[in-house]
Short mmCIF file of C-alpha atoms in Angstrom, two decimals:
data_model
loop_
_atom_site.label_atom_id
_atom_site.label_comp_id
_atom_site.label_asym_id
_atom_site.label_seq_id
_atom_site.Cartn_x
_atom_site.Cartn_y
_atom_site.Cartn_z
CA UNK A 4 -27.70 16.42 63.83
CA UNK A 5 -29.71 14.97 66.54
CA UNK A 6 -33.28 14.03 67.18
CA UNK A 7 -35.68 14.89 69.96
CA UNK A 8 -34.52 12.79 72.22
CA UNK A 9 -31.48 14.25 72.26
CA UNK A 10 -29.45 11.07 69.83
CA UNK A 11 -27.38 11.11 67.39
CA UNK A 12 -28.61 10.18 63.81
CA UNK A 13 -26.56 6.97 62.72
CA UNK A 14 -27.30 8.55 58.90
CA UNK A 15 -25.50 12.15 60.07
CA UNK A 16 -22.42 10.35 61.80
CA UNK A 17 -21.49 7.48 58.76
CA UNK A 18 -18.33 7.71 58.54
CA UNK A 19 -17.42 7.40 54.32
CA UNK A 20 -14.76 4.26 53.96
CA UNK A 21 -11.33 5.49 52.81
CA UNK A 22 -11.44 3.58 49.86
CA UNK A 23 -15.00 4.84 48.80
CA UNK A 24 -13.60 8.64 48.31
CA UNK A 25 -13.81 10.27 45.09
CA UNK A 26 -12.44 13.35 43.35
CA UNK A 27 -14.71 15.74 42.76
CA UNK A 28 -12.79 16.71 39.87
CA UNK A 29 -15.08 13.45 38.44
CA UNK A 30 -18.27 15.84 38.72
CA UNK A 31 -16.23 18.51 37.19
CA UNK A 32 -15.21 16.63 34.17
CA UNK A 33 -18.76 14.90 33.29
CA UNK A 34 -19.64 18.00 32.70
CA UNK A 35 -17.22 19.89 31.15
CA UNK A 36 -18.03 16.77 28.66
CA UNK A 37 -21.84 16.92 28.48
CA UNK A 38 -23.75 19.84 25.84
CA UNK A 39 -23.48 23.61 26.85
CA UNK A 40 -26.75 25.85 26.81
CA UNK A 41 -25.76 26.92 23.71
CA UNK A 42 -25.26 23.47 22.02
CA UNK A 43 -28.70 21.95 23.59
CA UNK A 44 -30.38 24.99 22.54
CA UNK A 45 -29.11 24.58 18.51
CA UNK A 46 -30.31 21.29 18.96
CA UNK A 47 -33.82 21.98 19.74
CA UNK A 48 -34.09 20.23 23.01
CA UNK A 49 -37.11 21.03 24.90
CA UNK A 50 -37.07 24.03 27.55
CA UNK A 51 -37.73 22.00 30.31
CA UNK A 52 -35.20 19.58 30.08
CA UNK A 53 -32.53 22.02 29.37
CA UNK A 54 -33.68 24.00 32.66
CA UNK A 55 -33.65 20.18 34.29
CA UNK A 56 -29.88 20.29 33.17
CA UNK A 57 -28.63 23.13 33.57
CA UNK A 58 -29.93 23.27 37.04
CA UNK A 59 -28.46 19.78 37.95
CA UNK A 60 -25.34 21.06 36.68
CA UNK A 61 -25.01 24.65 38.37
CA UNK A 62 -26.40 22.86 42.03
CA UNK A 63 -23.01 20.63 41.77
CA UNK A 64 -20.86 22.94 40.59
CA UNK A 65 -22.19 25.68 42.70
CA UNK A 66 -21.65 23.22 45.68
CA UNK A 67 -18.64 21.59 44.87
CA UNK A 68 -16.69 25.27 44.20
CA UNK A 69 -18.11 26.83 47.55
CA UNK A 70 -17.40 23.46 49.90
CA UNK A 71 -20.99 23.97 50.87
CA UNK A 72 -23.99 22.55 52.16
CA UNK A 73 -27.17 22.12 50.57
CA UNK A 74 -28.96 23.97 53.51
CA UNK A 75 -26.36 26.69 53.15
CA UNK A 76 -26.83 27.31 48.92
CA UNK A 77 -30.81 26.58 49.70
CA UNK A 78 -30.79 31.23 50.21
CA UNK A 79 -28.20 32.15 48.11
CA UNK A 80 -29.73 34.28 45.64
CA UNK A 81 -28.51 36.84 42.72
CA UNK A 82 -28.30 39.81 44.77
CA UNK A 83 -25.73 38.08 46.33
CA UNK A 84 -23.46 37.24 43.81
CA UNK A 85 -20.69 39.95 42.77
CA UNK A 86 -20.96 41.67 39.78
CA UNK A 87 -24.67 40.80 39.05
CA UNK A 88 -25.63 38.15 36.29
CA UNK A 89 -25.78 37.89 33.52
CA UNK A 90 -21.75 38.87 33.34
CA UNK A 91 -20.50 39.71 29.86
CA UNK A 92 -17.42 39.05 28.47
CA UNK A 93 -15.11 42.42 28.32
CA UNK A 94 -11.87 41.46 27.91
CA UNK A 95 -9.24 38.34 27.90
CA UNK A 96 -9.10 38.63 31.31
CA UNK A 97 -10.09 35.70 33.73
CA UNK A 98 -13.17 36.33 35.03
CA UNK A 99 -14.15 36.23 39.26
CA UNK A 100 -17.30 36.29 41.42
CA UNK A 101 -17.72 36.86 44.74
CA UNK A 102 -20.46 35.07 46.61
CA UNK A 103 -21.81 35.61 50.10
CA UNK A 104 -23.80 32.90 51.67
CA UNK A 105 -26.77 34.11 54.28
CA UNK A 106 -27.32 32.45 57.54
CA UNK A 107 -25.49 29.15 56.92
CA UNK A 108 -25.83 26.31 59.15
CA UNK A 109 -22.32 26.91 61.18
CA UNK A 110 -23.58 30.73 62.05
CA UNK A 111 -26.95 29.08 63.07
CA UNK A 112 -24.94 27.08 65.11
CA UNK A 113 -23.11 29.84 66.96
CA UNK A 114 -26.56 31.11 67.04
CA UNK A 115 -25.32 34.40 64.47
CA UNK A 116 -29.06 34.26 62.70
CA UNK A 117 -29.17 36.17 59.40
CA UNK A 118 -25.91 36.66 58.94
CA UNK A 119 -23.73 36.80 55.74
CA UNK A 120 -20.91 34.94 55.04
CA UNK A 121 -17.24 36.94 54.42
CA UNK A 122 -17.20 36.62 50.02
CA UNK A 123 -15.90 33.47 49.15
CA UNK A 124 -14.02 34.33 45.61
CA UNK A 125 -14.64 31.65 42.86
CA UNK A 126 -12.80 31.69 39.57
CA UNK A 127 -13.02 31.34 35.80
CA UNK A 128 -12.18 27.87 34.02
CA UNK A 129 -11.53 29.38 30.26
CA UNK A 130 -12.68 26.83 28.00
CA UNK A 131 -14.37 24.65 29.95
CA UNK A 132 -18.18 23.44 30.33
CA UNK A 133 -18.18 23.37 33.79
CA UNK A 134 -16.90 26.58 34.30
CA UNK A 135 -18.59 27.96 37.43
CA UNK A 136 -19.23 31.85 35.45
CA UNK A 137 -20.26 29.69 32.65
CA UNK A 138 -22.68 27.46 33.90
CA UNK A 139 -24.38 30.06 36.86
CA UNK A 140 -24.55 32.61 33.42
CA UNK A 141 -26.68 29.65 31.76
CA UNK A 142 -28.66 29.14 34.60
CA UNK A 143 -29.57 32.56 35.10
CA UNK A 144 -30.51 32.85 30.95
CA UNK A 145 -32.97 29.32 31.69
CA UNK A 146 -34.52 30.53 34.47
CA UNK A 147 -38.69 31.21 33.88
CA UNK A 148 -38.49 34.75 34.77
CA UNK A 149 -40.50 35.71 31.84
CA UNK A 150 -43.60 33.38 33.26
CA UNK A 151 -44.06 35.55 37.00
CA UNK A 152 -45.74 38.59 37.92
CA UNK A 153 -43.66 39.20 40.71
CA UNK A 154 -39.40 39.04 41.01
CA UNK A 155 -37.15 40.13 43.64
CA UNK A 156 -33.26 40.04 44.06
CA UNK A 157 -33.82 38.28 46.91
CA UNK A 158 -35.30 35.36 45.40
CA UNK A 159 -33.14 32.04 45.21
CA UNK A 160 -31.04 30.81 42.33
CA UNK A 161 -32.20 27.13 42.80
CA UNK A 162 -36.45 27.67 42.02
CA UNK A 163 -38.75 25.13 40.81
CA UNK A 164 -39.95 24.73 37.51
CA UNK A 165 -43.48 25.12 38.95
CA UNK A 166 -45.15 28.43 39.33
CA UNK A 167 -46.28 29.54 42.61
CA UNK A 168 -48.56 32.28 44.05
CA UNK A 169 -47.91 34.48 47.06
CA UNK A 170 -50.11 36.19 49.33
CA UNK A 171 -51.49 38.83 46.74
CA UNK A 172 -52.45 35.84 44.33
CA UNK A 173 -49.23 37.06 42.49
CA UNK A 174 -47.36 34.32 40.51
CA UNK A 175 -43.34 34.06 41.71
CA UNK A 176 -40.81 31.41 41.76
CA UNK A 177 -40.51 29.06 44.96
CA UNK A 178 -37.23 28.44 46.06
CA UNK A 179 -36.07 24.55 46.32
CA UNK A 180 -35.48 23.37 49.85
CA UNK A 181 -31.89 21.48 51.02
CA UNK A 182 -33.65 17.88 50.90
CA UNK A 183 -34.91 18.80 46.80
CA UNK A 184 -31.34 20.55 46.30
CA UNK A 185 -30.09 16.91 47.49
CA UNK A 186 -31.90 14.71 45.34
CA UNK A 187 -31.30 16.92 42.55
CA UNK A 188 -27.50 16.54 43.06
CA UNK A 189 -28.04 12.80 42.13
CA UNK A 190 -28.36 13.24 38.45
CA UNK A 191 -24.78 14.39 38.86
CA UNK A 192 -23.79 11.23 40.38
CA UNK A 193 -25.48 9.45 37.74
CA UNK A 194 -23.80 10.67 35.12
CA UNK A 195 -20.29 10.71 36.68
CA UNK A 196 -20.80 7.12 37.88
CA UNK A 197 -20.50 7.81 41.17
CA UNK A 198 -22.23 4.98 43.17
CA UNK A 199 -22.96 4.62 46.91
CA UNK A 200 -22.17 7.75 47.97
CA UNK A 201 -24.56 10.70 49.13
CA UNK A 202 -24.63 14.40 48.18
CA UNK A 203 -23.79 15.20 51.10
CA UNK A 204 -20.32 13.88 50.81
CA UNK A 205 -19.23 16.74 48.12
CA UNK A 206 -18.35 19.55 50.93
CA UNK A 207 -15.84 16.75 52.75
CA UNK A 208 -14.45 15.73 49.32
CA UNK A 209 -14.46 19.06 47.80
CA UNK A 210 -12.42 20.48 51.38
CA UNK A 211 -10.26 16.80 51.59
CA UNK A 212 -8.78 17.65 48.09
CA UNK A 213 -7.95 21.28 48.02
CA UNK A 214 -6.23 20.57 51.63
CA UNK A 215 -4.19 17.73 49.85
CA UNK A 216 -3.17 19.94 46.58
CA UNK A 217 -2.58 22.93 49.31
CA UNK A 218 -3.43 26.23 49.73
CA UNK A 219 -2.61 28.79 52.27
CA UNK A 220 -4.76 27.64 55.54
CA UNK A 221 -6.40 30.95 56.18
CA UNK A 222 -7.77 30.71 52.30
CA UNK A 223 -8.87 27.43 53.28
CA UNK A 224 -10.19 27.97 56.61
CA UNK A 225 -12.54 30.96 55.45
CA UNK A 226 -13.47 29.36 52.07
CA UNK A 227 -14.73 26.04 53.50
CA UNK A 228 -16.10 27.82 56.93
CA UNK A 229 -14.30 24.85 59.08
CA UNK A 230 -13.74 26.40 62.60
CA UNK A 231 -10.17 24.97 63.08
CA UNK A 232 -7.70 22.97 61.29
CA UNK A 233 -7.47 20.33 63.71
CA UNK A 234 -11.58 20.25 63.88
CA UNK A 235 -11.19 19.38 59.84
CA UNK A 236 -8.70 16.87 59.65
CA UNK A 237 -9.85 14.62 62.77
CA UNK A 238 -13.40 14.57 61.92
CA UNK A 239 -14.24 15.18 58.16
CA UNK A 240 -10.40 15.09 56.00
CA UNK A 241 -10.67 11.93 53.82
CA UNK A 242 -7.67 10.49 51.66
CA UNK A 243 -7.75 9.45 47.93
CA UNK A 244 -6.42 6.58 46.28
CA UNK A 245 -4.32 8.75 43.65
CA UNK A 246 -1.40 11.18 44.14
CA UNK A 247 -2.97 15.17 43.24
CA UNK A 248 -0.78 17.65 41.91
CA UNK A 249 -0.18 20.69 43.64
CA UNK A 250 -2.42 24.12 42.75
CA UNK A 251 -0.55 26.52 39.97
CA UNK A 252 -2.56 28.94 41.81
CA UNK A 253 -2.91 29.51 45.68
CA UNK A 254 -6.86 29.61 44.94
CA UNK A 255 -9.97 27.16 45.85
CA UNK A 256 -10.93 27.11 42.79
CA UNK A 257 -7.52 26.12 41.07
CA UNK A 258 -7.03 23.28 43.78
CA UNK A 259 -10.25 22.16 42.92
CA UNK A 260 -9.31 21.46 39.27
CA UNK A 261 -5.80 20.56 39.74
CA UNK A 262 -5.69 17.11 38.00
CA UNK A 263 -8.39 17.17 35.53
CA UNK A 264 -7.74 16.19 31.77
CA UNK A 265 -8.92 18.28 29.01
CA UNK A 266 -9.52 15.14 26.13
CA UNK A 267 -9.25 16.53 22.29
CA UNK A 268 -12.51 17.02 20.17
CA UNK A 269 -12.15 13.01 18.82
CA UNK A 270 -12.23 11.69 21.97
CA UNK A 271 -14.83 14.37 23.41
CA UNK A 272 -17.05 13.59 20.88
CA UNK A 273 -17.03 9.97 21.85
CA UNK A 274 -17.10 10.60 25.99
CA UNK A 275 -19.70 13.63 25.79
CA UNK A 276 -22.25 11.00 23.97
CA UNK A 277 -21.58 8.09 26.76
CA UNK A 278 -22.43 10.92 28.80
CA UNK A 279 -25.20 11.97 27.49
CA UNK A 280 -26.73 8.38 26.96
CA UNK A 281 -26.17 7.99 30.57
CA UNK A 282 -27.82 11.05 31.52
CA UNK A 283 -31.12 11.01 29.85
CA UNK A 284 -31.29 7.19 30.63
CA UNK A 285 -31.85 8.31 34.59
CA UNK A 286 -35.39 8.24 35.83
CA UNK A 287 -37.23 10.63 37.83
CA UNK A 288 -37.39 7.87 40.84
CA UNK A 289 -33.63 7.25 40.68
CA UNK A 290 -33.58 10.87 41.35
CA UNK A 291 -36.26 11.65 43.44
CA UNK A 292 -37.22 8.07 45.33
CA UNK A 293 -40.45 8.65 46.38
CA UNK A 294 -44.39 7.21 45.24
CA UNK A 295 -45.24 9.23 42.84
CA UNK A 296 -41.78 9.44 41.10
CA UNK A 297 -41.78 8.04 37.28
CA UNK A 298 -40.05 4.99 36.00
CA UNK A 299 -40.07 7.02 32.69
CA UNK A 300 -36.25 8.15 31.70
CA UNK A 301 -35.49 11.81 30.81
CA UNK A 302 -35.11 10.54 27.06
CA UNK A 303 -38.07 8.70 26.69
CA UNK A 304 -40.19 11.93 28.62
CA UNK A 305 -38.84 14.33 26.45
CA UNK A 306 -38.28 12.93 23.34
CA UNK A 307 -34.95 13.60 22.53
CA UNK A 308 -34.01 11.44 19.31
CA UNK A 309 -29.95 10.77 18.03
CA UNK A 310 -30.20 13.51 15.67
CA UNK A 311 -30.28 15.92 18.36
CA UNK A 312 -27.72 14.60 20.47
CA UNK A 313 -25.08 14.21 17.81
CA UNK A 314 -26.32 18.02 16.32
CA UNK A 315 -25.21 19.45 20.46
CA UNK A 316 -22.21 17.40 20.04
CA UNK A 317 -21.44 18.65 16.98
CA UNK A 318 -21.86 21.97 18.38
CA UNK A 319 -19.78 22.31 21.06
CA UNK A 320 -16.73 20.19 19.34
CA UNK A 321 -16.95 20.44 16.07
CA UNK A 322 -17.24 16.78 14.82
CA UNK A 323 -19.92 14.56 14.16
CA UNK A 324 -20.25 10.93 15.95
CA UNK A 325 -19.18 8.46 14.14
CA UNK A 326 -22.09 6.78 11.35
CA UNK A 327 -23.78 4.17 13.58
CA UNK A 328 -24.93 1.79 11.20
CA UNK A 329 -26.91 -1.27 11.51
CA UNK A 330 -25.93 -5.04 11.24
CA UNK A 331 -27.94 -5.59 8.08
CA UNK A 332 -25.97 -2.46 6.75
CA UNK A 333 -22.49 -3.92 7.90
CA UNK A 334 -23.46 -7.12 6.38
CA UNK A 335 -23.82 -6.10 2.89
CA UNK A 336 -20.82 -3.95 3.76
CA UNK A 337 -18.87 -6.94 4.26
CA UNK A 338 -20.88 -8.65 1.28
CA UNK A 339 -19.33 -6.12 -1.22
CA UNK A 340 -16.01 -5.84 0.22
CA UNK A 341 -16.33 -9.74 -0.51
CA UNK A 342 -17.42 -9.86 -4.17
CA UNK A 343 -15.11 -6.50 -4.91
CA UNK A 344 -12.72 -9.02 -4.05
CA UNK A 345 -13.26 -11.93 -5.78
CA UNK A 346 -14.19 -9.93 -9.09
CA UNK A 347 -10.54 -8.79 -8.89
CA UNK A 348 -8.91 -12.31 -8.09
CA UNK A 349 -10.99 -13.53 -11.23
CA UNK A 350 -9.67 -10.57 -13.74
#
């Protein structure tokens, strides 16, 4: 981008250091291990932070499975997603979508305003949390339509949890602009532990990796809307520190997920909590780093206590986290153990 003067930004043109690239199969798997809907919903969490969630999680999945800018998913809305949401299940068949973006910022740049996007095809990942059907079928379900006057097909998939008003004094949801979509991305980052990066690294990592696992270029090419090859991998390709295993599949979404490790319920039980933890430890101002952002953390604003954590858990693998118990407990554990003992040393 460039200013009025006609100057580069130094912030567009950072180059990211080889060795600070990431897999965004890392976003993927936080939260494939954090709560579903369903689970958070058994639980009793509050509305608000499950919307808070769910949205985090659909605006980097969303992003990450479409290569795409913020300011490209700031329009997408329902209407064009293909077939409509919510999508029921129908058979054992792996489920697809097709998406169309509208005036994205390469068409803008080509100056072809209001223009859709050819579909870009995204897949089902069967038992997985961060499933793209999944999570954009959870998002649709948390979504306040029940608290507006007025809806319309064309209205965003990324709204505020605030109610607005339009001309007629109507209330309607207000679509989230690409710096809010941005910041909102960072509770992903949190969780994942992905540090000193920026959101708008995911459509160069998401692009780098399925061009390393390979795919066929003109899948690539009209997925990722890059104009060449050679414009890709001299300007934005970027190399990871681990060898990727090649797609089963020759589609974007396969590539994407090529290397990710599905952990049994014993030791998702013990990684979704970490994850959790982490989550609801973020603040609003590590999110959002502005004035009037709070130092409060999501746990402490919404009141989410262990029992309701370990109930999700529960949930969505079918154990419950191990007893944390107290050192006065273990103590007169340990006292017992002792004098059980002794009393049998004596006899």
């Amino acid at each position: 981008t460039s200013n009025a003067r006609g100057v580069r930004s130094q912030v567009a043109t950072t180059v990211l250091p080889e060795d600070k690239c990431w897999d965004p199969g890392q976003l993927l798997e936080f939260w494939h291990n954090f709560p579903s809907l369903a689970a958070m919903k058994k639980a009793n969490w509050p509305a608000p932070l499950i919307y808070k969630l769910i949205r985090a999680k659909a605006v980097a999945i969303v992003r990450i499975e479409l290569a795409a800018r913020s300011v490209d998913v700031t329009t997408l809305s329902w209407s064009r997603i293909s077939p409509r949401f919510p999508i029921c299940r129908r058979s054992n068949e792996r489920r697809q979508i097709a998406i169309q973006l509208y005036n994205t910022k390469q068409d803008k740049l080509k100056k072809n305003y209001g223009k859709l996007s050819p579909p870009k095809y995204l897949f089902e990942t069967k038992g997985s949390n961060a499933c793209v059907v999944q999570t954009l079928n959870e998002l649709y379900e948390t979504t306040p339509f029940h608290k507006v006057e007025v809806r319309d097909d064309s209205d965003p998939i990324f709204v505020s949890e605030r109610i607005s008003k339009n001309a007629d004094g109507k209330t309607c949801l207000k679509g989230l602009s690409s710096e809010r979509l941005s910041n909102i991305a960072r509770l992903s980052y949190i969780g994942a532990q992905i540090k000193s990066l920026l959101p708008r690294h995911i459509r160069n990592m998401a692009s780098s990796k399925v061009d390393i696992v390979g795919i066929p270029e003109k899948t690539f090419l009209a997925h990722c809307q890059w104009t060449t090859i050679a414009t890709f991998k001299k300007f934005y390709k970027r190399t990871f520190n681990k060898d990727l295993p090649s797609a089963s599949e020759p589609t974007f979404s396969d590539a994407l997920h090529a290397g990710m490790t599905f952990p049994t319920p014993e030791t998702q039980c013990v990684v979704m909590r970490a994850n959790v933890l982490r989550l609801l430890a973020a603040s609003s101002k590590q999110v959002s780093p502005s004035a009037k952002s709070s130092n409060r953390t999501l746990r402490k604003q919404f009141r989410i206590t262990d029992k309701q954590i370990d109930s999700a858990i529960q949930f969505d693998t079918g154990l419950i986290f191990p007893q944390r118990r107290s050192t006065r407990l273990r103590k007169k554990d340990e006292q017992r153990s002792a004098e059980g003992g002794t009393d049998q040393v004596s006899q």
